[in-house]
Amino acid sequence: MQECELIENCEFYNGQLKGNKEQIEAMKEKYCKVNNLNCARYMIFMALGKEKMPNELFPHQKDRAYLLISQE
Ligand code: SF4
């Protein structure tokens, strides 16, 4: 699978993880570089659009993503 198209500009990495290089790289290896379809943020991007992605939403928080999508 190819890299997520949002990897260069994902707000997530400029938010609460900014400066935490180790954690950022771990997330990128798990989600952004291999499987963005498993990312809660990408799920919202696809379902609702980029403007609806909460900045603080972590890629593993799929339950929260499902809830946000179901409430739209
Ligand atoms: S956190 Fe999710 S939406 Fe952001 S770049 Fe990574 S895979 Fe894409």
JSON list of C-alpha atoms and ligand atoms in Angstrom, two decimals:
[
{"chain": "A", "resi": 1, "resn": "MET", "atom": "CA", "xyz": [0.00, 0.00, 0.00]},
{"chain": "A", "resi": 2, "resn": "GLN", "atom": "CA", "xyz": [1.24, 3.47, -0.73]},
{"chain": "A", "resi": 3, "resn": "GLU", "atom": "CA", "xyz": [1.83, 6.38, 1.61]},
{"chain": "A", "resi": 4, "resn": "CYS", "atom": "CA", "xyz": [-1.10, 8.42, 2.82]},
{"chain": "A", "resi": 5, "resn": "GLU", "atom": "CA", "xyz": [-1.58, 11.49, 0.64]},
{"chain": "A", "resi": 6, "resn": "LEU", "atom": "CA", "xyz": [-1.91, 13.60, 3.80]},
{"chain": "A", "resi": 7, "resn": "ILE", "atom": "CA", "xyz": [1.45, 12.61, 5.26]},
{"chain": "A", "resi": 8, "resn": "GLU", "atom": "CA", "xyz": [3.17, 15.90, 4.46]},
{"chain": "A", "resi": 9, "resn": "ASN", "atom": "CA", "xyz": [0.48, 18.12, 5.90]},
{"chain": "A", "resi": 10, "resn": "CYS", "atom": "CA", "xyz": [-1.41, 16.11, 8.48]},
{"chain": "A", "resi": 11, "resn": "GLU", "atom": "CA", "xyz": [-2.30, 18.51, 11.30]},
{"chain": "A", "resi": 12, "resn": "PHE", "atom": "CA", "xyz": [-1.85, 15.72, 13.79]},
{"chain": "A", "resi": 13, "resn": "TYR", "atom": "CA", "xyz": [1.91, 15.93, 13.59]},
{"chain": "A", "resi": 14, "resn": "ASN", "atom": "CA", "xyz": [1.89, 19.66, 14.08]},
{"chain": "A", "resi": 15, "resn": "GLY", "atom": "CA", "xyz": [-0.38, 19.46, 17.09]},
{"chain": "A", "resi": 16, "resn": "GLN", "atom": "CA", "xyz": [0.06, 17.57, 20.31]},
{"chain": "A", "resi": 17, "resn": "LEU", "atom": "CA", "xyz": [2.83, 15.36, 18.95]},
{"chain": "A", "resi": 18, "resn": "LYS", "atom": "CA", "xyz": [4.90, 18.23, 17.61]},
{"chain": "A", "resi": 19, "resn": "GLY", "atom": "CA", "xyz": [8.45, 17.78, 18.81]},
{"chain": "A", "resi": 20, "resn": "ASN", "atom": "CA", "xyz": [7.98, 14.15, 19.82]},
{"chain": "A", "resi": 21, "resn": "LYS", "atom": "CA", "xyz": [9.96, 12.70, 16.96]},
{"chain": "A", "resi": 22, "resn": "GLU", "atom": "CA", "xyz": [10.05, 9.14, 18.28]},
{"chain": "A", "resi": 23, "resn": "GLN", "atom": "CA", "xyz": [6.28, 8.86, 18.68]},
{"chain": "A", "resi": 24, "resn": "ILE", "atom": "CA", "xyz": [5.66, 10.55, 15.33]},
{"chain": "A", "resi": 25, "resn": "GLU", "atom": "CA", "xyz": [7.90, 8.10, 13.52]},
{"chain": "A", "resi": 26, "resn": "ALA", "atom": "CA", "xyz": [6.21, 5.13, 15.25]},
{"chain": "A", "resi": 27, "resn": "MET", "atom": "CA", "xyz": [2.76, 6.37, 14.15]},
{"chain": "A", "resi": 28, "resn": "LYS", "atom": "CA", "xyz": [3.95, 6.99, 10.63]},
{"chain": "A", "resi": 29, "resn": "GLU", "atom": "CA", "xyz": [5.40, 3.50, 10.38]},
{"chain": "A", "resi": 30, "resn": "LYS", "atom": "CA", "xyz": [2.18, 1.95, 11.66]},
{"chain": "A", "resi": 31, "resn": "TYR", "atom": "CA", "xyz": [-0.36, 4.04, 9.75]},
{"chain": "A", "resi": 32, "resn": "CYS", "atom": "CA", "xyz": [0.81, 6.72, 7.34]},
{"chain": "A", "resi": 33, "resn": "LYS", "atom": "CA", "xyz": [3.40, 4.75, 5.43]},
{"chain": "A", "resi": 34, "resn": "VAL", "atom": "CA", "xyz": [1.63, 1.41, 5.25]},
{"chain": "A", "resi": 35, "resn": "ASN", "atom": "CA", "xyz": [-2.08, 1.47, 6.03]},
{"chain": "A", "resi": 36, "resn": "ASN", "atom": "CA", "xyz": [-3.96, 4.75, 6.13]},
{"chain": "A", "resi": 37, "resn": "LEU", "atom": "CA", "xyz": [-7.24, 2.85, 5.76]},
{"chain": "A", "resi": 38, "resn": "ASN", "atom": "CA", "xyz": [-6.69, 1.77, 9.35]},
{"chain": "A", "resi": 39, "resn": "CYS", "atom": "CA", "xyz": [-6.26, 5.36, 10.55]},
{"chain": "A", "resi": 40, "resn": "ALA", "atom": "CA", "xyz": [-9.11, 7.07, 12.40]},
{"chain": "A", "resi": 41, "resn": "ARG", "atom": "CA", "xyz": [-8.09, 10.43, 10.99]},
{"chain": "A", "resi": 42, "resn": "TYR", "atom": "CA", "xyz": [-8.12, 9.15, 7.43]},
{"chain": "A", "resi": 43, "resn": "MET", "atom": "CA", "xyz": [-11.52, 7.56, 7.98]},
{"chain": "A", "resi": 44, "resn": "ILE", "atom": "CA", "xyz": [-12.93, 10.98, 8.84]},
{"chain": "A", "resi": 45, "resn": "PHE", "atom": "CA", "xyz": [-11.12, 12.58, 5.91]},
{"chain": "A", "resi": 46, "resn": "MET", "atom": "CA", "xyz": [-12.76, 10.11, 3.54]},
{"chain": "A", "resi": 47, "resn": "ALA", "atom": "CA", "xyz": [-16.22, 10.23, 5.10]},
{"chain": "A", "resi": 48, "resn": "LEU", "atom": "CA", "xyz": [-16.58, 13.88, 6.10]},
{"chain": "A", "resi": 49, "resn": "GLY", "atom": "CA", "xyz": [-13.70, 15.87, 4.63]},
{"chain": "A", "resi": 50, "resn": "LYS", "atom": "CA", "xyz": [-10.44, 17.27, 5.93]},
{"chain": "A", "resi": 51, "resn": "GLU", "atom": "CA", "xyz": [-12.05, 20.19, 7.73]},
{"chain": "A", "resi": 52, "resn": "LYS", "atom": "CA", "xyz": [-13.92, 17.78, 10.02]},
{"chain": "A", "resi": 53, "resn": "MET", "atom": "CA", "xyz": [-10.79, 16.02, 11.30]},
{"chain": "A", "resi": 54, "resn": "PRO", "atom": "CA", "xyz": [-10.25, 17.02, 14.93]},
{"chain": "A", "resi": 55, "resn": "ASN", "atom": "CA", "xyz": [-6.62, 18.08, 15.33]},
{"chain": "A", "resi": 56, "resn": "GLU", "atom": "CA", "xyz": [-6.21, 16.05, 18.49]},
{"chain": "A", "resi": 57, "resn": "LEU", "atom": "CA", "xyz": [-7.63, 12.77, 17.12]},
{"chain": "A", "resi": 58, "resn": "PHE", "atom": "CA", "xyz": [-5.07, 9.96, 17.24]},
{"chain": "A", "resi": 59, "resn": "PRO", "atom": "CA", "xyz": [-4.83, 7.46, 14.36]},
{"chain": "A", "resi": 60, "resn": "HIS", "atom": "CA", "xyz": [-5.77, 4.57, 16.66]},
{"chain": "A", "resi": 61, "resn": "GLN", "atom": "CA", "xyz": [-9.00, 6.21, 17.92]},
{"chain": "A", "resi": 62, "resn": "LYS", "atom": "CA", "xyz": [-11.31, 4.49, 15.46]},
{"chain": "A", "resi": 63, "resn": "ASP", "atom": "CA", "xyz": [-14.19, 4.25, 17.95]},
{"chain": "A", "resi": 64, "resn": "ARG", "atom": "CA", "xyz": [-14.22, 8.03, 18.16]},
{"chain": "A", "resi": 65, "resn": "ALA", "atom": "CA", "xyz": [-14.06, 8.29, 14.38]},
{"chain": "A", "resi": 66, "resn": "TYR", "atom": "CA", "xyz": [-17.05, 5.96, 13.97]},
{"chain": "A", "resi": 67, "resn": "LEU", "atom": "CA", "xyz": [-18.98, 8.05, 16.49]},
{"chain": "A", "resi": 68, "resn": "LEU", "atom": "CA", "xyz": [-18.17, 11.35, 14.75]},
{"chain": "A", "resi": 69, "resn": "ILE", "atom": "CA", "xyz": [-19.11, 9.91, 11.36]},
{"chain": "A", "resi": 70, "resn": "SER", "atom": "CA", "xyz": [-22.38, 8.48, 12.67]},
{"chain": "A", "resi": 71, "resn": "GLN", "atom": "CA", "xyz": [-23.35, 11.82, 14.19]},
{"chain": "A", "resi": 72, "resn": "GLU", "atom": "CA", "xyz": [-23.11, 13.69, 10.87]},
{"chain": "B", "resi": 1, "resn": "SF4", "atom": "S1", "xyz": [-2.29, 10.31, 10.65]},
{"chain": "B", "resi": 1, "resn": "SF4", "atom": "FE1", "xyz": [-3.73, 9.27, 9.28]},
{"chain": "B", "resi": 1, "resn": "SF4", "atom": "S2", "xyz": [-4.55, 10.91, 7.98]},
{"chain": "B", "resi": 1, "resn": "SF4", "atom": "FE2", "xyz": [-2.67, 11.71, 8.93]},
{"chain": "B", "resi": 1, "resn": "SF4", "atom": "S3", "xyz": [-1.05, 11.26, 7.43]},
{"chain": "B", "resi": 1, "resn": "SF4", "atom": "FE3", "xyz": [-1.15, 9.55, 8.88]},
{"chain": "B", "resi": 1, "resn": "SF4", "atom": "S4", "xyz": [-2.50, 8.01, 7.91]},
{"chain": "B", "resi": 1, "resn": "SF4", "atom": "FE4", "xyz": [-2.83, 9.98, 6.90]}
]
